[in-house]
Every structure is written in C-alpha cells, then in structure tokens.
Amino acid sequence: MTRDLFADATQGSPLREDLCPGAVVLRGFALAKETHLLASINEITAAAMFRHMLTPGGFRMSVAMTNCGGYGWVTDGKGYRYATTDPLSDQPWPAMPDVLLQLASAAAKDAGFADFTPDACLVNRYEAGARMSLHQDRNERDFTQPIVSVSLGLPAIFIFGGMRRNDKPVRVPLLHGDVVVWGGPARLRYHGVLALKPGRHALAGECRINLTFRRAG
Ligand code: MD3
Ligand code: FE
C-alpha cells in the first residue's frame, strides 16, 4: 500500500490531518528519507539487537524492540523505565543517528513544537500478528514535550482512545512514511496498535517498524 503524494497535492487530499487537539498526522513526511532511515535502523540493530521484552507481569511482548539515544525504554520483571544502557550488553544504547534526530525535530516543528530535541528513540518491530495493547506513555519526565512517531514498512491500524482506558478509540491507518506528532492535550491519551496483517513491503520486508522519539530525561 502506497500513497500517491502527487495526487494528494493536486486533488487536495490532506497531507496533514488533525486527529484531535495536539495530535497531527503528517502523511508521507518521512518518505524522502526512507532509504536513509532504514539503513540507520540496520546500524542501530547491529549494535543493539531487536528483542522481545517481558512485561512487569511476565508476559513476552509480541513487538520486538530496541533503542537509540541517551535513554532507552525497557521493561522486565522490575517494571517499565528508561535506562542509559542496554541490559543485553550493559553498554550505552547506540547514538541517535542525525537523520533520525533531524526528522523528528522537523516534524515537531511543523506541528508547532519549535524546539523538540529527543534524547530517546524506541524502535518497535511488528511482524505478522504482533500488536500493542491500549496503554499510556507516562515514563517520561516532562509531559509538555511531545512524542513523534514514524511508521515504516507494512501498514498498521493505530487505535487512539481518550484520557480513560474505557473511552472508545478511533482507528487510524498508518502507512509507510507517515509521521505523527502527539503533544499537548493528546500526550496522555490511551493508544495501541491492532495485530499486524501479514504482507511484504518492498523496502522493509515482512514487518512494520515504528520509531517513537521522546524526551525522556
Ligand atoms: C499517542 N507505539 O511505543 S506510535 C509506543 O506504532 C507506542 O509502535 C505505537 O505506542 C507503535 O509506546 C504507536 C504512536 C504513539 C506514540 C506515543 C503516543 C501515539 C501516542 C503517546 C501519546 C499519545
Ligand atoms: Fe505508546
């Protein structure tokens, strides 16, 4: 599945969709950098491999994860938190490649967050059937800082709820190259991802990769 950006531009289909106050989808914002982004992800995972972490309750996450930047998000029997080193190697996480940092900060700027400098990038890999159940992101220090997400590879259906777990979520398809900025009143909304449908993407292969940029420390 791809989007024809020329058709979008000429027929007026929006490249920018406001999901709710504080949440903006920038359709195709990462497309111009797709090859560079995927090469950078390969370098990150060569140094800090994708792994299935355990939830505090002992369940294996279906999404495989790694991190780059000064802080990395981890979960194990001790809980959810940010750590400056990879628990598999006890070494610092790989540095955040410049192409990732620049993309996240440009997207945040477009959405009205003028100086977003992320210090953490969580890299999620979804294979067929992998999903992320409804949750809030609240391990960061400063909720006035946005989160920027970049979708690559296979399409997924993102579910976007409200401030309470029981608020009915809306479904938002996220495609290769889409970038979403979540800030302000959207920052603490519940969200998740439905089980990935099997498929093959020309550049990314049989998976979806999502980057989420945060200011953790
Ligand atoms: C809305 N990842 O890593 S990115 C996560 O596609 C996570 O892998 C999903 O949720 C993924 O925590 C969704 C979109 C996202 C990220 C953070 C948010 C949406 C958000 C924080 C607040 C509200
Ligand atoms: Fe999240």
mmCIF file with all atom_site columns, C-alpha atoms in Angstrom, residues 19-194:
data_model
loop_
_atom_site.group_PDB
_atom_site.id
_atom_site.type_symbol
_atom_site.label_atom_id
_atom_site.label_alt_id
_atom_site.label_comp_id
_atom_site.label_asym_id
_atom_site.label_entity_id
_atom_site.label_seq_id
_atom_site.pdbx_PDB_ins_code
_atom_site.Cartn_x
_atom_site.Cartn_y
_atom_site.Cartn_z
_atom_site.occupancy
_atom_site.B_iso_or_equiv
_atom_site.pdbx_formal_charge
_atom_site.auth_seq_id
_atom_site.auth_comp_id
_atom_site.auth_asym_id
_atom_site.auth_atom_id
_atom_site.pdbx_PDB_model_num
ATOM 1   C CA . LEU A 1 19  ? -6.722  13.792  14.845 1.00 0.00 ? 19  LEU A CA 1
ATOM 2   C CA . CYS A 1 20  ? -7.661  15.862  17.861 1.00 0.00 ? 20  CYS A CA 1
ATOM 3   C CA . PRO A 1 21  ? -6.188  18.905  19.608 1.00 0.00 ? 21  PRO A CA 1
ATOM 4   C CA . GLY A 1 22  ? -2.459  18.138  19.955 1.00 0.00 ? 22  GLY A CA 1
ATOM 5   C CA . ALA A 1 23  ? -2.283  15.163  17.545 1.00 0.00 ? 23  ALA A CA 1
ATOM 6   C CA . VAL A 1 24  ? -1.290  15.778  13.915 1.00 0.00 ? 24  VAL A CA 1
ATOM 7   C CA . VAL A 1 25  ? -0.665  13.165  11.186 1.00 0.00 ? 25  VAL A CA 1
ATOM 8   C CA . LEU A 1 26  ? 1.894   14.306  8.580  1.00 0.00 ? 26  LEU A CA 1
ATOM 9   C CA . ARG A 1 27  ? 1.211   11.864  5.737  1.00 0.00 ? 27  ARG A CA 1
ATOM 10  C CA . GLY A 1 28  ? 4.354   10.801  3.901  1.00 0.00 ? 28  GLY A CA 1
ATOM 11  C CA . PHE A 1 29  ? 6.591   13.187  5.854  1.00 0.00 ? 29  PHE A CA 1
ATOM 12  C CA . ALA A 1 30  ? 9.385   10.567  6.141  1.00 0.00 ? 30  ALA A CA 1
ATOM 13  C CA . LEU A 1 31  ? 9.220   9.274   2.529  1.00 0.00 ? 31  LEU A CA 1
ATOM 14  C CA . ALA A 1 32  ? 12.079  11.387  1.195  1.00 0.00 ? 32  ALA A CA 1
ATOM 15  C CA . LYS A 1 33  ? 14.388  9.814   3.804  1.00 0.00 ? 33  LYS A CA 1
ATOM 16  C CA . GLU A 1 34  ? 13.086  6.213   3.663  1.00 0.00 ? 34  GLU A CA 1
ATOM 17  C CA . THR A 1 35  ? 16.322  4.578   2.471  1.00 0.00 ? 35  THR A CA 1
ATOM 18  C CA . HIS A 1 36  ? 18.496  6.554   4.845  1.00 0.00 ? 36  HIS A CA 1
ATOM 19  C CA . LEU A 1 37  ? 16.164  5.807   7.780  1.00 0.00 ? 37  LEU A CA 1
ATOM 20  C CA . LEU A 1 38  ? 16.118  2.060   7.090  1.00 0.00 ? 38  LEU A CA 1
ATOM 21  C CA . ALA A 1 39  ? 19.929  1.984   6.750  1.00 0.00 ? 39  ALA A CA 1
ATOM 22  C CA . SER A 1 40  ? 20.238  3.786   10.100 1.00 0.00 ? 40  SER A CA 1
ATOM 23  C CA . ILE A 1 41  ? 17.865  1.293   11.721 1.00 0.00 ? 41  ILE A CA 1
ATOM 24  C CA . ASN A 1 42  ? 20.054  -1.553  10.424 1.00 0.00 ? 42  ASN A CA 1
ATOM 25  C CA . GLU A 1 43  ? 23.080  0.077   12.059 1.00 0.00 ? 43  GLU A CA 1
ATOM 26  C CA . ILE A 1 44  ? 21.244  0.500   15.353 1.00 0.00 ? 44  ILE A CA 1
ATOM 27  C CA . THR A 1 45  ? 20.069  -3.112  15.431 1.00 0.00 ? 45  THR A CA 1
ATOM 28  C CA . ALA A 1 46  ? 23.544  -4.416  14.529 1.00 0.00 ? 46  ALA A CA 1
ATOM 29  C CA . ALA A 1 47  ? 24.760  -2.847  17.811 1.00 0.00 ? 47  ALA A CA 1
ATOM 30  C CA . ALA A 1 48  ? 21.623  -3.394  19.928 1.00 0.00 ? 48  ALA A CA 1
ATOM 31  C CA . MET A 1 49  ? 19.535  -6.241  18.551 1.00 0.00 ? 49  MET A CA 1
ATOM 32  C CA . PHE A 1 50  ? 15.728  -6.388  18.454 1.00 0.00 ? 50  PHE A CA 1
ATOM 33  C CA . ARG A 1 51  ? 14.443  -8.372  21.430 1.00 0.00 ? 51  ARG A CA 1
ATOM 34  C CA . HIS A 1 52  ? 11.082  -9.317  22.922 1.00 0.00 ? 52  HIS A CA 1
ATOM 35  C CA . MET A 1 53  ? 10.992  -7.760  26.375 1.00 0.00 ? 53  MET A CA 1
ATOM 36  C CA . LEU A 1 54  ? 8.938   -9.051  29.292 1.00 0.00 ? 54  LEU A CA 1
ATOM 37  C CA . THR A 1 55  ? 6.147   -7.024  30.847 1.00 0.00 ? 55  THR A CA 1
ATOM 38  C CA . PRO A 1 56  ? 6.293   -6.498  34.625 1.00 0.00 ? 56  PRO A CA 1
ATOM 39  C CA . GLY A 1 57  ? 3.632   -9.247  34.813 1.00 0.00 ? 57  GLY A CA 1
ATOM 40  C CA . GLY A 1 58  ? 5.928   -11.707 32.993 1.00 0.00 ? 58  GLY A CA 1
ATOM 41  C CA . PHE A 1 59  ? 4.351   -11.676 29.506 1.00 0.00 ? 59  PHE A CA 1
ATOM 42  C CA . ARG A 1 60  ? 6.586   -11.663 26.402 1.00 0.00 ? 60  ARG A CA 1
ATOM 43  C CA . MET A 1 61  ? 5.770   -8.644  24.231 1.00 0.00 ? 61  MET A CA 1
ATOM 44  C CA . SER A 1 62  ? 4.801   -9.581  20.658 1.00 0.00 ? 62  SER A CA 1
ATOM 45  C CA . VAL A 1 63  ? 6.560   -6.426  19.408 1.00 0.00 ? 63  VAL A CA 1
ATOM 46  C CA . ALA A 1 64  ? 10.376  -6.694  19.253 1.00 0.00 ? 64  ALA A CA 1
ATOM 47  C CA . MET A 1 65  ? 12.185  -3.564  20.469 1.00 0.00 ? 65  MET A CA 1
ATOM 48  C CA . THR A 1 66  ? 15.473  -1.767  20.715 1.00 0.00 ? 66  THR A CA 1
ATOM 49  C CA . ASN A 1 67  ? 16.530  1.840   21.304 1.00 0.00 ? 67  ASN A CA 1
ATOM 50  C CA . CYS A 1 68  ? 18.965  4.547   20.309 1.00 0.00 ? 68  CYS A CA 1
ATOM 51  C CA . GLY A 1 69  ? 19.850  7.805   22.016 1.00 0.00 ? 69  GLY A CA 1
ATOM 52  C CA . GLY A 1 70  ? 20.922  8.643   25.551 1.00 0.00 ? 70  GLY A CA 1
ATOM 53  C CA . TYR A 1 71  ? 17.957  6.819   27.074 1.00 0.00 ? 71  TYR A CA 1
ATOM 54  C CA . GLY A 1 72  ? 16.188  3.622   26.075 1.00 0.00 ? 72  GLY A CA 1
ATOM 55  C CA . TRP A 1 73  ? 12.787  2.360   27.170 1.00 0.00 ? 73  TRP A CA 1
ATOM 56  C CA . VAL A 1 74  ? 12.933  -1.058  28.818 1.00 0.00 ? 74  VAL A CA 1
ATOM 57  C CA . THR A 1 75  ? 10.575  -3.413  30.597 1.00 0.00 ? 75  THR A CA 1
ATOM 58  C CA . ASP A 1 76  ? 11.247  -6.520  32.693 1.00 0.00 ? 76  ASP A CA 1
ATOM 59  C CA . GLY A 1 77  ? 10.035  -8.052  35.922 1.00 0.00 ? 77  GLY A CA 1
ATOM 60  C CA . LYS A 1 78  ? 11.117  -4.881  37.738 1.00 0.00 ? 78  LYS A CA 1
ATOM 61  C CA . GLY A 1 79  ? 8.815   -2.594  35.725 1.00 0.00 ? 79  GLY A CA 1
ATOM 62  C CA . TYR A 1 80  ? 8.785   -0.071  32.875 1.00 0.00 ? 80  TYR A CA 1
ATOM 63  C CA . ARG A 1 81  ? 11.506  2.597   32.847 1.00 0.00 ? 81  ARG A CA 1
ATOM 64  C CA . TYR A 1 82  ? 14.204  4.391   30.860 1.00 0.00 ? 82  TYR A CA 1
ATOM 65  C CA . ALA A 1 83  ? 17.777  3.124   31.110 1.00 0.00 ? 83  ALA A CA 1
ATOM 66  C CA . THR A 1 84  ? 21.006  4.659   29.783 1.00 0.00 ? 84  THR A CA 1
ATOM 67  C CA . THR A 1 85  ? 22.461  1.240   28.912 1.00 0.00 ? 85  THR A CA 1
ATOM 68  C CA . ASP A 1 86  ? 21.243  -1.808  27.000 1.00 0.00 ? 86  ASP A CA 1
ATOM 69  C CA . PRO A 1 87  ? 20.554  -4.584  29.539 1.00 0.00 ? 87  PRO A CA 1
ATOM 70  C CA . LEU A 1 88  ? 21.776  -7.184  26.993 1.00 0.00 ? 88  LEU A CA 1
ATOM 71  C CA . SER A 1 89  ? 25.266  -5.636  26.734 1.00 0.00 ? 89  SER A CA 1
ATOM 72  C CA . ASP A 1 90  ? 25.489  -3.193  29.663 1.00 0.00 ? 90  ASP A CA 1
ATOM 73  C CA . GLN A 1 91  ? 26.796  -0.725  27.040 1.00 0.00 ? 91  GLN A CA 1
ATOM 74  C CA . PRO A 1 92  ? 25.226  2.654   26.239 1.00 0.00 ? 92  PRO A CA 1
ATOM 75  C CA . TRP A 1 93  ? 22.475  2.492   23.596 1.00 0.00 ? 93  TRP A CA 1
ATOM 76  C CA . PRO A 1 94  ? 23.717  3.374   20.079 1.00 0.00 ? 94  PRO A CA 1
ATOM 77  C CA . ALA A 1 95  ? 23.793  7.127   19.449 1.00 0.00 ? 95  ALA A CA 1
ATOM 78  C CA . MET A 1 96  ? 20.771  8.626   17.723 1.00 0.00 ? 96  MET A CA 1
ATOM 79  C CA . PRO A 1 97  ? 21.686  8.983   14.029 1.00 0.00 ? 97  PRO A CA 1
ATOM 80  C CA . ASP A 1 98  ? 21.466  12.553  12.770 1.00 0.00 ? 98  ASP A CA 1
ATOM 81  C CA . VAL A 1 99  ? 18.884  11.693  10.092 1.00 0.00 ? 99  VAL A CA 1
ATOM 82  C CA . LEU A 1 100 ? 16.518  10.442  12.824 1.00 0.00 ? 100 LEU A CA 1
ATOM 83  C CA . LEU A 1 101 ? 17.091  13.436  15.098 1.00 0.00 ? 101 LEU A CA 1
ATOM 84  C CA . GLN A 1 102 ? 16.602  15.936  12.259 1.00 0.00 ? 102 GLN A CA 1
ATOM 85  C CA . LEU A 1 103 ? 13.433  14.247  11.003 1.00 0.00 ? 103 LEU A CA 1
ATOM 86  C CA . ALA A 1 104 ? 11.834  14.164  14.464 1.00 0.00 ? 104 ALA A CA 1
ATOM 87  C CA . SER A 1 105 ? 12.684  17.751  15.206 1.00 0.00 ? 105 SER A CA 1
ATOM 88  C CA . ALA A 1 106 ? 11.428  18.967  11.781 1.00 0.00 ? 106 ALA A CA 1
ATOM 89  C CA . ALA A 1 107 ? 8.120   17.083  12.241 1.00 0.00 ? 107 ALA A CA 1
ATOM 90  C CA . ALA A 1 108 ? 7.648   18.503  15.736 1.00 0.00 ? 108 ALA A CA 1
ATOM 91  C CA . LYS A 1 109 ? 8.365   21.991  14.421 1.00 0.00 ? 109 LYS A CA 1
ATOM 92  C CA . ASP A 1 110 ? 5.712   21.553  11.687 1.00 0.00 ? 110 ASP A CA 1
ATOM 93  C CA . ALA A 1 111 ? 3.227   20.589  14.377 1.00 0.00 ? 111 ALA A CA 1
ATOM 94  C CA . GLY A 1 112 ? 4.019   23.667  16.466 1.00 0.00 ? 112 GLY A CA 1
ATOM 95  C CA . PHE A 1 113 ? 6.707   22.355  18.851 1.00 0.00 ? 113 PHE A CA 1
ATOM 96  C CA . ALA A 1 114 ? 9.611   24.623  17.975 1.00 0.00 ? 114 ALA A CA 1
ATOM 97  C CA . ASP A 1 115 ? 12.469  23.076  19.904 1.00 0.00 ? 115 ASP A CA 1
ATOM 98  C CA . PHE A 1 116 ? 11.963  19.369  20.354 1.00 0.00 ? 116 PHE A CA 1
ATOM 99  C CA . THR A 1 117 ? 15.296  17.624  20.946 1.00 0.00 ? 117 THR A CA 1
ATOM 100 C CA . PRO A 1 118 ? 14.590  13.960  21.656 1.00 0.00 ? 118 PRO A CA 1
ATOM 101 C CA . ASP A 1 119 ? 17.022  12.041  23.877 1.00 0.00 ? 119 ASP A CA 1
ATOM 102 C CA . ALA A 1 120 ? 15.340  8.651   23.345 1.00 0.00 ? 120 ALA A CA 1
ATOM 103 C CA . CYS A 1 121 ? 14.154  6.730   20.309 1.00 0.00 ? 121 CYS A CA 1
ATOM 104 C CA . LEU A 1 122 ? 12.288  3.470   20.837 1.00 0.00 ? 122 LEU A CA 1
ATOM 105 C CA . VAL A 1 123 ? 12.403  1.245   17.755 1.00 0.00 ? 123 VAL A CA 1
ATOM 106 C CA . ASN A 1 124 ? 9.463   -1.181  17.538 1.00 0.00 ? 124 ASN A CA 1
ATOM 107 C CA . ARG A 1 125 ? 9.349   -4.072  15.050 1.00 0.00 ? 125 ARG A CA 1
ATOM 108 C CA . TYR A 1 126 ? 5.978   -5.672  14.312 1.00 0.00 ? 126 TYR A CA 1
ATOM 109 C CA . GLU A 1 127 ? 5.820   -8.979  12.481 1.00 0.00 ? 127 GLU A CA 1
ATOM 110 C CA . ALA A 1 128 ? 2.523   -10.596 11.418 1.00 0.00 ? 128 ALA A CA 1
ATOM 111 C CA . GLY A 1 129 ? 0.236   -10.898 14.432 1.00 0.00 ? 129 GLY A CA 1
ATOM 112 C CA . ALA A 1 130 ? 2.235   -8.527  16.654 1.00 0.00 ? 130 ALA A CA 1
ATOM 113 C CA . ARG A 1 131 ? 0.154   -5.910  18.426 1.00 0.00 ? 131 ARG A CA 1
ATOM 114 C CA . MET A 1 132 ? 0.362   -3.342  21.179 1.00 0.00 ? 132 MET A CA 1
ATOM 115 C CA . SER A 1 133 ? -2.496  -3.203  23.638 1.00 0.00 ? 133 SER A CA 1
ATOM 116 C CA . LEU A 1 134 ? -4.061  0.042   24.820 1.00 0.00 ? 134 LEU A CA 1
ATOM 117 C CA . HIS A 1 135 ? -1.690  1.979   27.094 1.00 0.00 ? 135 HIS A CA 1
ATOM 118 C CA . GLN A 1 136 ? -0.492  5.465   28.048 1.00 0.00 ? 136 GLN A CA 1
ATOM 119 C CA . ASP A 1 137 ? 3.109   6.663   27.676 1.00 0.00 ? 137 ASP A CA 1
ATOM 120 C CA . ARG A 1 138 ? 3.929   8.079   31.085 1.00 0.00 ? 138 ARG A CA 1
ATOM 121 C CA . ASN A 1 139 ? 7.512   7.061   31.872 1.00 0.00 ? 139 ASN A CA 1
ATOM 122 C CA . GLU A 1 140 ? 8.832   10.409  30.615 1.00 0.00 ? 140 GLU A CA 1
ATOM 123 C CA . ARG A 1 141 ? 9.649   13.289  32.953 1.00 0.00 ? 141 ARG A CA 1
ATOM 124 C CA . ASP A 1 142 ? 8.003   16.196  31.167 1.00 0.00 ? 142 ASP A CA 1
ATOM 125 C CA . PHE A 1 143 ? 4.591   15.703  29.556 1.00 0.00 ? 143 PHE A CA 1
ATOM 126 C CA . THR A 1 144 ? 4.776   19.166  27.938 1.00 0.00 ? 144 THR A CA 1
ATOM 127 C CA . GLN A 1 145 ? 7.264   17.592  25.478 1.00 0.00 ? 145 GLN A CA 1
ATOM 128 C CA . PRO A 1 146 ? 5.604   15.862  22.501 1.00 0.00 ? 146 PRO A CA 1
ATOM 129 C CA . ILE A 1 147 ? 6.225   12.365  21.155 1.00 0.00 ? 147 ILE A CA 1
ATOM 130 C CA . VAL A 1 148 ? 6.950   11.964  17.431 1.00 0.00 ? 148 VAL A CA 1
ATOM 131 C CA . SER A 1 149 ? 6.245   8.623   15.743 1.00 0.00 ? 149 SER A CA 1
ATOM 132 C CA . VAL A 1 150 ? 7.468   7.458   12.328 1.00 0.00 ? 150 VAL A CA 1
ATOM 133 C CA . SER A 1 151 ? 5.887   4.452   10.591 1.00 0.00 ? 151 SER A CA 1
ATOM 134 C CA . LEU A 1 152 ? 7.891   2.395   8.088  1.00 0.00 ? 152 LEU A CA 1
ATOM 135 C CA . GLY A 1 153 ? 7.131   -0.808  6.216  1.00 0.00 ? 153 GLY A CA 1
ATOM 136 C CA . LEU A 1 154 ? 3.793   -2.629  6.360  1.00 0.00 ? 154 LEU A CA 1
ATOM 137 C CA . PRO A 1 155 ? 0.654   -0.647  7.173  1.00 0.00 ? 155 PRO A CA 1
ATOM 138 C CA . ALA A 1 156 ? -0.974  -0.914  10.602 1.00 0.00 ? 156 ALA A CA 1
ATOM 139 C CA . ILE A 1 157 ? -4.144  0.225   12.269 1.00 0.00 ? 157 ILE A CA 1
ATOM 140 C CA . PHE A 1 158 ? -3.424  2.530   15.149 1.00 0.00 ? 158 PHE A CA 1
ATOM 141 C CA . ILE A 1 159 ? -6.093  2.855   17.825 1.00 0.00 ? 159 ILE A CA 1
ATOM 142 C CA . PHE A 1 160 ? -6.437  6.203   19.511 1.00 0.00 ? 160 PHE A CA 1
ATOM 143 C CA . GLY A 1 161 ? -8.547  6.425   22.648 1.00 0.00 ? 161 GLY A CA 1
ATOM 144 C CA . GLY A 1 162 ? -9.228  9.094   25.231 1.00 0.00 ? 162 GLY A CA 1
ATOM 145 C CA . MET A 1 163 ? -7.894  10.006  28.634 1.00 0.00 ? 163 MET A CA 1
ATOM 146 C CA . ARG A 1 164 ? -9.580  6.983   30.236 1.00 0.00 ? 164 ARG A CA 1
ATOM 147 C CA . ARG A 1 165 ? -8.968  3.366   29.300 1.00 0.00 ? 165 ARG A CA 1
ATOM 148 C CA . ASN A 1 166 ? -12.677 2.851   28.636 1.00 0.00 ? 166 ASN A CA 1
ATOM 149 C CA . ASP A 1 167 ? -13.062 5.770   26.194 1.00 0.00 ? 167 ASP A CA 1
ATOM 150 C CA . LYS A 1 168 ? -13.930 4.322   22.780 1.00 0.00 ? 168 LYS A CA 1
ATOM 151 C CA . PRO A 1 169 ? -10.891 4.505   20.452 1.00 0.00 ? 169 PRO A CA 1
ATOM 152 C CA . VAL A 1 170 ? -10.890 5.644   16.821 1.00 0.00 ? 170 VAL A CA 1
ATOM 153 C CA . ARG A 1 171 ? -8.930  3.658   14.212 1.00 0.00 ? 171 ARG A CA 1
ATOM 154 C CA . VAL A 1 172 ? -6.251  5.445   12.201 1.00 0.00 ? 172 VAL A CA 1
ATOM 155 C CA . PRO A 1 173 ? -4.387  3.612   9.410  1.00 0.00 ? 173 PRO A CA 1
ATOM 156 C CA . LEU A 1 174 ? -0.665  4.419   9.498  1.00 0.00 ? 174 LEU A CA 1
ATOM 157 C CA . LEU A 1 175 ? 1.308   3.804   6.312  1.00 0.00 ? 175 LEU A CA 1
ATOM 158 C CA . HIS A 1 176 ? 4.961   3.711   5.328  1.00 0.00 ? 176 HIS A CA 1
ATOM 159 C CA . GLY A 1 177 ? 6.366   7.235   5.672  1.00 0.00 ? 177 GLY A CA 1
ATOM 160 C CA . ASP A 1 178 ? 3.632   8.661   7.894  1.00 0.00 ? 178 ASP A CA 1
ATOM 161 C CA . VAL A 1 179 ? 4.760   10.744  10.865 1.00 0.00 ? 179 VAL A CA 1
ATOM 162 C CA . VAL A 1 180 ? 2.539   11.644  13.814 1.00 0.00 ? 180 VAL A CA 1
ATOM 163 C CA . VAL A 1 181 ? 3.199   14.276  16.471 1.00 0.00 ? 181 VAL A CA 1
ATOM 164 C CA . TRP A 1 182 ? 1.418   13.779  19.792 1.00 0.00 ? 182 TRP A CA 1
ATOM 165 C CA . GLY A 1 183 ? 1.569   16.656  22.233 1.00 0.00 ? 183 GLY A CA 1
ATOM 166 C CA . GLY A 1 184 ? -0.412  18.999  24.418 1.00 0.00 ? 184 GLY A CA 1
ATOM 167 C CA . PRO A 1 185 ? -3.802  17.552  25.368 1.00 0.00 ? 185 PRO A CA 1
ATOM 168 C CA . ALA A 1 186 ? -3.147  14.390  23.266 1.00 0.00 ? 186 ALA A CA 1
ATOM 169 C CA . ARG A 1 187 ? 0.052   13.470  25.092 1.00 0.00 ? 187 ARG A CA 1
ATOM 170 C CA . LEU A 1 188 ? -1.512  11.208  27.718 1.00 0.00 ? 188 LEU A CA 1
ATOM 171 C CA . ARG A 1 189 ? -4.258  9.637   25.642 1.00 0.00 ? 189 ARG A CA 1
ATOM 172 C CA . TYR A 1 190 ? -4.592  5.867   25.552 1.00 0.00 ? 190 TYR A CA 1
ATOM 173 C CA . HIS A 1 191 ? -3.391  4.279   22.323 1.00 0.00 ? 191 HIS A CA 1
ATOM 174 C CA . GLY A 1 192 ? -2.371  0.961   20.805 1.00 0.00 ? 192 GLY A CA 1
ATOM 175 C CA . VAL A 1 193 ? -1.870  -0.963  17.560 1.00 0.00 ? 193 VAL A CA 1
ATOM 176 C CA . LEU A 1 194 ? -4.061  -3.782  16.168 1.00 0.00 ? 194 LEU A CA 1
#
